[in-house]
Amino acid sequence: MDTGIVIVGASLAGAKAAEALRAEGYQGPVTLVGDESERPYERPPLSKGYLLGKEEKEKVYVHPADWYERHGVTLRLGTAATGVDPAGHTVTLEGGERLPFSKLLLATGSAPRTLPVPGGDGDFVRTLRRIGDSEGLRAVFRPGARVVVVGAGWIGLEAAAAARTAGAEVTVLEAAELPLLRVLGREAAQVFADLHRAHGVDLRLGVEVAELRADGVRLGDGGTVPADVLLVGVGISPNTALAENAGLTVDDGVRTDQHLATSHPDVFAAGDVANAFHPLFGRPIRVEHWANALNQPAVAAASMLGKSAVYDRVPYFFTDQYDLGMEYTGHAEPGGYDRVVFRGDVAGREFIAFWLSGGKVLAGMNVNVWDVTDPIRELVRSGRPVDPERLADPAVPLAEL
Ligand SMILES: Cc1cc2nc3c(=O)[nH]c(=O)nc-3n(C[C@H](O)[C@H](O)[C@H](O)COP(=O)(O)OP(=O)(O)OC[C@H]3O[C@@H](n4cnc5c(N)ncnc54)[C@H](O)[C@@H]3O)c2cc1C
């Protein structure tokens, strides 16, 4: 008997999975369990348009409010799932209620890491993950406010850009020599350092944070940085507790195969939490980006319904900071590439960077250059060797490489 499909995690991946199940023609019960009180919404605007007050709240939701009822999807919001019994096919909710399932999707996403220093878990420390975090920051990003951001990753930099745009005085503290150094490598990371400094951010690199306090940050060298607003953006960790306690294989996320099935055949995972085997790379990768949470659920839904589906999309993400728009297509890990090739005007921030290994393009990042993700994706997917000189030459169409 089909007891229905339960999805834990009511955000982008969870909502898209519910949508895909109905699109596939599934008519059984679908229950979407989420511990946030908001219906599923998208997070990218929380550090961009919504944080800046340029985007309306209604625009951030994945579906209109009445969509769930119209599609027979039961929303259990403000309710955490506290346990999963794969063999017994039940999910336990806080309060003790048990939901039976035939198939279960874990779409529990990820949560901000805390800084392991004194004060790192203080209630004056802000993070940016949820809609309320964004609204709280918007209220305090004011002209003259002293905003200190710890961590120059994507979220930290986008928040810094929003704070500067709102007229705040912004200091960014980063332990590495450059922002985004691990993800982008030295050459491309420098672009983001220059961008923020050009917009008046006091970007301090190679800095050790020793303590967080309500009135600012104490540094390893004994110096202090006063703060009215203290935001920590030092990365995220996948929410794997449910899976771990259920005995599923967890290794930097919930491990799945290319169909997004976990180590239990009736339990699937998608989005930030999934460390999914990727056929193109021949190994599992965990992607903490919007496009992955948008597209994996269709494959998970088809797989849950017993159809043959494989997730093999080339990873993609984007950022917007001040007047810089960027898209990144592919997957290049630190130490995994041997050359970076630039095409275009790097100083003018209008270029494409390519990460290569053995002459093959692993990833491409277009900065203020548009409509090139299709040929970049094709270059990555084909794995064909390219001539670096032609790759660097804007006169050579990407499709002809
Ligand atoms: C501020 C911000 C800006 C971003 N900007 C970009 C961008 O520009 N480009 C880009 O590509 N990506 C961006 N991302 C990343 C992107 O938003 C994530 O990859 C995406 O949200 C992942 O979706 P998800 O559904 O897998 O997980 P999440 O969005 O993390 O959602 C998981 C949900 O599950 C809930 N949950 C967890 N455990 C339980 C439980 N036990 N019971 C019930 N509910 C539970 C969580 O509270 C959460 O609501 C950004 C993220 C943030 C936070």
mmCIF file of C-alpha atoms and ligand atoms in Angstrom, residues 8-15 33-36 41-48 79-82 107-111 128-130 154-155 158 236 239 242 270-273 287-294 316-320, ligand 1:
data_model
loop_
_atom_site.group_PDB
_atom_site.id
_atom_site.type_symbol
_atom_site.label_atom_id
_atom_site.label_comp_id
_atom_site.label_asym_id
_atom_site.label_seq_id
_atom_site.Cartn_x
_atom_site.Cartn_y
_atom_site.Cartn_z
ATOM 1 C CA VAL A 8 11.640 16.840 5.138
ATOM 2 C CA GLY A 9 12.876 20.380 4.519
ATOM 3 C CA ALA A 10 10.402 22.922 3.148
ATOM 4 C CA SER A 11 12.693 25.151 1.138
ATOM 5 C CA LEU A 12 13.666 25.274 -2.532
ATOM 6 C CA ALA A 13 14.581 21.598 -2.927
ATOM 7 C CA GLY A 14 11.604 20.377 -0.910
ATOM 8 C CA ALA A 15 9.069 22.556 -2.712
ATOM 9 C CA VAL A 33 7.652 19.124 6.676
ATOM 10 C CA GLY A 34 9.624 22.268 7.511
ATOM 11 C CA ASP A 35 10.885 23.755 10.742
ATOM 12 C CA GLU A 36 10.608 27.345 9.484
ATOM 13 C CA TYR A 41 11.202 30.548 -0.241
ATOM 14 C CA GLU A 42 14.394 31.147 -2.175
ATOM 15 C CA ARG A 43 17.481 32.357 -0.352
ATOM 16 C CA PRO A 44 19.548 34.214 -3.012
ATOM 17 C CA PRO A 45 17.450 37.424 -2.680
ATOM 18 C CA LEU A 46 18.118 37.441 1.082
ATOM 19 C CA SER A 47 21.639 38.758 0.484
ATOM 20 C CA LYS A 48 20.729 40.800 -2.612
ATOM 21 C CA THR A 79 7.526 21.583 12.680
ATOM 22 C CA ALA A 80 10.892 19.866 12.945
ATOM 23 C CA ALA A 81 11.317 16.234 12.039
ATOM 24 C CA THR A 82 13.202 14.664 14.933
ATOM 25 C CA ALA A 107 15.923 18.134 1.694
ATOM 26 C CA THR A 108 17.196 19.496 4.986
ATOM 27 C CA GLY A 109 19.731 21.862 3.414
ATOM 28 C CA SER A 110 22.465 23.399 5.457
ATOM 29 C CA ALA A 111 23.069 25.778 8.337
ATOM 30 C CA LEU A 128 22.415 35.187 7.146
ATOM 31 C CA ARG A 129 20.424 32.119 6.196
ATOM 32 C CA ARG A 130 16.753 32.779 6.903
ATOM 33 C CA TRP A 154 29.956 34.598 -1.124
ATOM 34 C CA ILE A 155 27.471 35.423 1.632
ATOM 35 C CA GLU A 158 27.196 39.975 -0.844
ATOM 36 C CA ILE A 236 27.768 26.234 6.091
ATOM 37 C CA ASN A 239 22.005 19.318 8.098
ATOM 38 C CA LEU A 242 18.445 13.045 10.844
ATOM 39 C CA ALA A 270 18.469 16.480 -2.790
ATOM 40 C CA GLY A 271 19.781 20.023 -2.552
ATOM 41 C CA ASP A 272 22.488 21.350 -0.244
ATOM 42 C CA VAL A 273 22.364 18.268 1.979
ATOM 43 C CA VAL A 287 26.857 21.547 -4.333
ATOM 44 C CA GLU A 288 25.695 24.352 -2.036
ATOM 45 C CA HIS A 289 23.983 26.371 -4.734
ATOM 46 C CA TRP A 290 20.571 27.417 -5.915
ATOM 47 C CA ALA A 291 20.590 25.699 -9.337
ATOM 48 C CA ASN A 292 21.352 22.372 -7.716
ATOM 49 C CA ALA A 293 18.454 22.727 -5.247
ATOM 50 C CA LEU A 294 16.262 23.792 -8.169
ATOM 51 C CA TYR A 316 26.160 26.459 -11.893
ATOM 52 C CA PHE A 317 25.920 29.405 -9.560
ATOM 53 C CA PHE A 318 25.779 33.172 -9.650
ATOM 54 C CA THR A 319 26.444 36.220 -7.540
ATOM 55 C CA ASP A 320 25.584 39.915 -7.719
HETATM 56 C C1 LIG B 1 21.670 34.473 1.871
HETATM 57 C C2 LIG B 1 21.910 33.424 0.833
HETATM 58 C C3 LIG B 1 22.208 33.805 -0.468
HETATM 59 C C4 LIG B 1 22.444 32.851 -1.444
HETATM 60 N N1 LIG B 1 22.743 33.258 -2.709
HETATM 61 C C5 LIG B 1 22.991 32.345 -3.668
HETATM 62 C C6 LIG B 1 23.326 32.754 -4.996
HETATM 63 O O1 LIG B 1 23.437 33.932 -5.288
HETATM 64 N N2 LIG B 1 23.547 31.805 -5.928
HETATM 65 C C7 LIG B 1 23.445 30.482 -5.639
HETATM 66 O O2 LIG B 1 23.647 29.666 -6.536
HETATM 67 N N3 LIG B 1 23.125 30.042 -4.397
HETATM 68 C C8 LIG B 1 22.896 30.950 -3.399
HETATM 69 N N4 LIG B 1 22.585 30.540 -2.128
HETATM 70 C C9 LIG B 1 22.512 29.098 -1.834
HETATM 71 C C10 LIG B 1 21.110 28.537 -2.057
HETATM 72 O O3 LIG B 1 20.149 29.385 -1.484
HETATM 73 C C11 LIG B 1 21.040 27.155 -1.442
HETATM 74 O O4 LIG B 1 21.872 26.317 -2.200
HETATM 75 C C12 LIG B 1 19.620 26.615 -1.397
HETATM 76 O O5 LIG B 1 18.834 27.361 -0.511
HETATM 77 C C13 LIG B 1 19.584 25.163 -0.970
HETATM 78 O O6 LIG B 1 18.267 24.763 -0.889
HETATM 79 P P1 LIG B 1 17.814 23.475 -0.055
HETATM 80 O O7 LIG B 1 16.344 23.418 -0.227
HETATM 81 O O8 LIG B 1 18.643 22.320 -0.437
HETATM 82 O O9 LIG B 1 18.220 23.798 1.457
HETATM 83 P P2 LIG B 1 17.836 24.994 2.426
HETATM 84 O O10 LIG B 1 17.519 26.210 1.639
HETATM 85 O O11 LIG B 1 18.910 25.055 3.443
HETATM 86 O O12 LIG B 1 16.505 24.496 3.125
HETATM 87 C C14 LIG B 1 16.441 23.416 3.988
HETATM 88 C C15 LIG B 1 15.227 23.576 4.861
HETATM 89 O O13 LIG B 1 15.061 22.432 5.682
HETATM 90 C C16 LIG B 1 14.781 22.845 7.005
HETATM 91 N N5 LIG B 1 15.137 21.745 7.906
HETATM 92 C C17 LIG B 1 16.362 21.300 8.237
HETATM 93 N N6 LIG B 1 16.283 20.269 9.108
HETATM 94 C C18 LIG B 1 14.965 20.058 9.321
HETATM 95 C C19 LIG B 1 14.232 19.141 10.133
HETATM 96 N N7 LIG B 1 14.850 18.221 10.877
HETATM 97 N N8 LIG B 1 12.890 19.208 10.139
HETATM 98 C C20 LIG B 1 12.250 20.139 9.364
HETATM 99 N N9 LIG B 1 12.889 21.028 8.597
HETATM 100 C C21 LIG B 1 14.228 20.994 8.558
HETATM 101 C C22 LIG B 1 15.630 24.089 7.140
HETATM 102 O O14 LIG B 1 15.244 24.893 8.235
HETATM 103 C C23 LIG B 1 15.346 24.769 5.807
HETATM 104 O O15 LIG B 1 14.146 25.471 5.841
HETATM 105 C C24 LIG B 1 22.373 31.479 -1.118
HETATM 106 C C25 LIG B 1 22.078 31.093 0.208
HETATM 107 C C26 LIG B 1 21.866 32.048 1.174
HETATM 108 C C27 LIG B 1 21.571 31.646 2.588
#
